[in-house]
CSV table of C-alpha atoms in Angstrom, one decimal:
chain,number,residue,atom,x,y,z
A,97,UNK,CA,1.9,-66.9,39.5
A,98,UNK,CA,2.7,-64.2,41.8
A,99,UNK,CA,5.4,-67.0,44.3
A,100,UNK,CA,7.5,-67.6,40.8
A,101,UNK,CA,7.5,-64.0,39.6
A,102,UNK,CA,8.4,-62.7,43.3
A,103,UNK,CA,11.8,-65.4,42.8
A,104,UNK,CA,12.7,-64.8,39.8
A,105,UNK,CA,12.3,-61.0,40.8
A,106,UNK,CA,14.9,-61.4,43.7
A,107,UNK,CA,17.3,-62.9,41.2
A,108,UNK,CA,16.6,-61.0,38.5
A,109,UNK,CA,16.9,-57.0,38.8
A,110,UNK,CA,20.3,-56.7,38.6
A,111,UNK,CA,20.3,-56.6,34.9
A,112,UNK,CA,18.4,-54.7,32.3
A,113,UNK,CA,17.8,-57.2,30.5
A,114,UNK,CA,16.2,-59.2,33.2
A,115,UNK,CA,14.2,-56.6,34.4
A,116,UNK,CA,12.4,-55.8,30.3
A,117,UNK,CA,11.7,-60.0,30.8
A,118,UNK,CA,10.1,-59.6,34.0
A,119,UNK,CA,8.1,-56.6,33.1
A,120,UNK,CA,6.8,-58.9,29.9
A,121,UNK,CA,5.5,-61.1,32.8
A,122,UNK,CA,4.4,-59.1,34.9
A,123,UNK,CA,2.3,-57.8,31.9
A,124,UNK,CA,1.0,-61.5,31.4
A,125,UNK,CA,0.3,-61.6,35.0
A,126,UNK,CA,-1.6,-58.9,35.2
A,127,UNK,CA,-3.9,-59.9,32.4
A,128,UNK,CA,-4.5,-63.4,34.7
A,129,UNK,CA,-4.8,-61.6,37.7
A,130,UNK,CA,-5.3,-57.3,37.9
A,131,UNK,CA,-4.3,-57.4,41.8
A,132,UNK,CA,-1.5,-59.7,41.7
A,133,UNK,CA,-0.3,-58.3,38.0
A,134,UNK,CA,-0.5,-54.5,40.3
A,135,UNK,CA,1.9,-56.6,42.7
A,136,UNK,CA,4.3,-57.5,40.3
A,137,UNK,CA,4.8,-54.0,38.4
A,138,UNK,CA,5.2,-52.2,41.7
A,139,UNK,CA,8.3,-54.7,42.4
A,140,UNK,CA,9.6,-53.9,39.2
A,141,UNK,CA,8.5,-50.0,39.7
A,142,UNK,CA,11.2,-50.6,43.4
A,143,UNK,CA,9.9,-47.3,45.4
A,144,UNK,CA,8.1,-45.6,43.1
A,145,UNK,CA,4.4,-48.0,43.2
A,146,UNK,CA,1.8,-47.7,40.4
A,147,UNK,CA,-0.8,-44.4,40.7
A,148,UNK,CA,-4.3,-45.1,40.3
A,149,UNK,CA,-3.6,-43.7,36.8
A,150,UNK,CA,-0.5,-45.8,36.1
A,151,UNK,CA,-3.9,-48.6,36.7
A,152,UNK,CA,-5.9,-47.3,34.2
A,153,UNK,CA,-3.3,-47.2,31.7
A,154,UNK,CA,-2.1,-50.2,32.0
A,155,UNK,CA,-5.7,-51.4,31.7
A,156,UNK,CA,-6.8,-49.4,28.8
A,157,UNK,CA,-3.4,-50.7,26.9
A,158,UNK,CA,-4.3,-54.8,27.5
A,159,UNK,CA,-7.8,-54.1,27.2
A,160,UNK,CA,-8.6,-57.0,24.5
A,161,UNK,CA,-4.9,-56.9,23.7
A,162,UNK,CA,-3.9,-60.1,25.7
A,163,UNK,CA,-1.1,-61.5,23.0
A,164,UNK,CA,0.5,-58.0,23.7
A,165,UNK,CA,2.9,-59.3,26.8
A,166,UNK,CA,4.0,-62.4,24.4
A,167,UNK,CA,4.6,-60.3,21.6
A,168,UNK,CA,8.1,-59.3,22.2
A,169,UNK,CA,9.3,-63.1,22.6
A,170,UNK,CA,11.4,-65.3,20.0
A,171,UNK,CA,8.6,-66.7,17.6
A,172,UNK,CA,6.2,-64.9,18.3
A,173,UNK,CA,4.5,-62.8,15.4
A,174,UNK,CA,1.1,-61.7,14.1
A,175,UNK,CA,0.6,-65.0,11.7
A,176,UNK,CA,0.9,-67.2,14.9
A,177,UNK,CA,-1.4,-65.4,17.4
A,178,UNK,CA,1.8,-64.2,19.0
A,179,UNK,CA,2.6,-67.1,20.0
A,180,UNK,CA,6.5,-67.5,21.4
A,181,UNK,CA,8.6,-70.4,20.0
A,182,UNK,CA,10.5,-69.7,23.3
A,183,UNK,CA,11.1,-67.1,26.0
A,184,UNK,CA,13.9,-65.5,24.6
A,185,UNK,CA,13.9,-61.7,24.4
A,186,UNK,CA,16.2,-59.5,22.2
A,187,UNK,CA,16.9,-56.3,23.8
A,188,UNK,CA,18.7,-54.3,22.0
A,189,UNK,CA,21.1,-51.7,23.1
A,190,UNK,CA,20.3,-47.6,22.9
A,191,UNK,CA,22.0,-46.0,19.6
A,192,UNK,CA,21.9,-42.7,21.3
A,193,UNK,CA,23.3,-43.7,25.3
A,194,UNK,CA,24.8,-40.0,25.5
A,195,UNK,CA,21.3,-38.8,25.5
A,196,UNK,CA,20.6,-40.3,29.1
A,197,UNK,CA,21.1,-39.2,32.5
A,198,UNK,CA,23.5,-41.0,34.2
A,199,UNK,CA,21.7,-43.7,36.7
A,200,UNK,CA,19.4,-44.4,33.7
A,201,UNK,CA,19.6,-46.8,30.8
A,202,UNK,CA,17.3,-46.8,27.8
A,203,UNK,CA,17.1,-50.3,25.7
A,204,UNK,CA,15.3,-51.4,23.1
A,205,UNK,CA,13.0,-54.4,22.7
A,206,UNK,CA,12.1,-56.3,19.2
A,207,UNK,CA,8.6,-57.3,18.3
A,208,UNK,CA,7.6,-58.3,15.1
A,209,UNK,CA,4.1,-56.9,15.3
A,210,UNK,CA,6.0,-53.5,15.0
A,211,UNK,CA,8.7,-51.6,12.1
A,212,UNK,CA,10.7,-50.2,15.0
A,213,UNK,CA,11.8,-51.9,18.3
A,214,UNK,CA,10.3,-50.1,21.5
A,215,UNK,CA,12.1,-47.7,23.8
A,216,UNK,CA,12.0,-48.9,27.6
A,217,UNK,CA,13.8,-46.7,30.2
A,218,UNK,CA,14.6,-47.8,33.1
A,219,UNK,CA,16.2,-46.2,37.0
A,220,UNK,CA,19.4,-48.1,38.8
A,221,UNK,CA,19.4,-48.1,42.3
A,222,UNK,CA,22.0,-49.2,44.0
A,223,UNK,CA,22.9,-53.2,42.1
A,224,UNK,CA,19.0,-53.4,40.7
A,225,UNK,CA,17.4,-51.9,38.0
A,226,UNK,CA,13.7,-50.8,38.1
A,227,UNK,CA,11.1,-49.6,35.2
A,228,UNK,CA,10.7,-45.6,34.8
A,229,UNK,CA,9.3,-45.5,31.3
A,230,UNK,CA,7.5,-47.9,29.8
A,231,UNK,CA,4.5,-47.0,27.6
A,232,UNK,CA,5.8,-47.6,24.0
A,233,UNK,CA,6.2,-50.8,24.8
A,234,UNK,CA,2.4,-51.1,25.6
A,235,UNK,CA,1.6,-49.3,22.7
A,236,UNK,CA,0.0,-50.8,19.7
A,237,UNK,CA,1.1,-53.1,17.1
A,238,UNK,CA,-0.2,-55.4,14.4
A,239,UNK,CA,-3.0,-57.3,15.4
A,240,UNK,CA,-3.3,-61.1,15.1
A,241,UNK,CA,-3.6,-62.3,11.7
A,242,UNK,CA,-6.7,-64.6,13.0
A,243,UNK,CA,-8.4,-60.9,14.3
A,244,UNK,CA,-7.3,-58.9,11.1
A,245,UNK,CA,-10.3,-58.5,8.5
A,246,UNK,CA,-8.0,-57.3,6.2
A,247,UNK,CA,-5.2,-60.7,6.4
């Protein structure tokens, strides 16, 4: 619920890593609950808050995709409904850090619904680290196995 993400939040922004884990929940979240999921990303956006666009995109990306937030977790993969064994996340570290600004870090997170991990950038300011580009994360990947026709 919104109480244990907004804790774990004020814990948990000081690392990259803890911010691509919250954003996964945030996601879940905000398939439960639109207006308090919309609470949760703008805490993980810091001072730049979601656009009525930013809304629609994340809407039109879940849209019958629910297993999508619980995809990126240890265990989870298309033969099991996504379903994690545990809440473990690999994140992976950028091959290419000279690319990025400095005050920016790019990582990478693992999904086995997808060849490639997924890019996530995200903005430092001051001790915490906050989401700037996230959308090939929500992007698709491989369907559940129970949903697939063609499995």
């Amino acid at each position: 619920n919104l109480q244990e993400f907004k804790a774990a939040a004020q814990i948990g922004l000081s690392a990259p890593e803890n911010t691509c884990a919250l954003f996964l929940c945030a996601l879940e979240l905000y398939n439960k609950n639109k207006e308090e999921g919309t609470e949760a990303m703008n805490m993980l956006r810091g001072p730049r808050p979601m656009t009525p666009y930013d809304g629609q995109f994340l809407r039109d990306r879940l849209r019958g995709k629910e297993y999508l937030p619980r995809a990126y977790f240890d265990g989870a993969t298309p033969q099991n409904g996504y379903t994690p064994t545990s809440f473990t996340l690999e994140v992976l570290p950028d091959p290419r850090p000279q690319d990025i600004e400095a005050g920016y870090i790019r990582v990478f997170l693992k999904t086995a619904g997808a060849d490639s991990p997924r890019p996530i950038k995200l903005r430092q300011k001051g001790n915490e680290w906050f989401l700037w580009e996230y959308s090939s994360v929500l992007s698709g990947i491989r369907i559940p196995a129970e949903q697939d026709p063609w499995a």
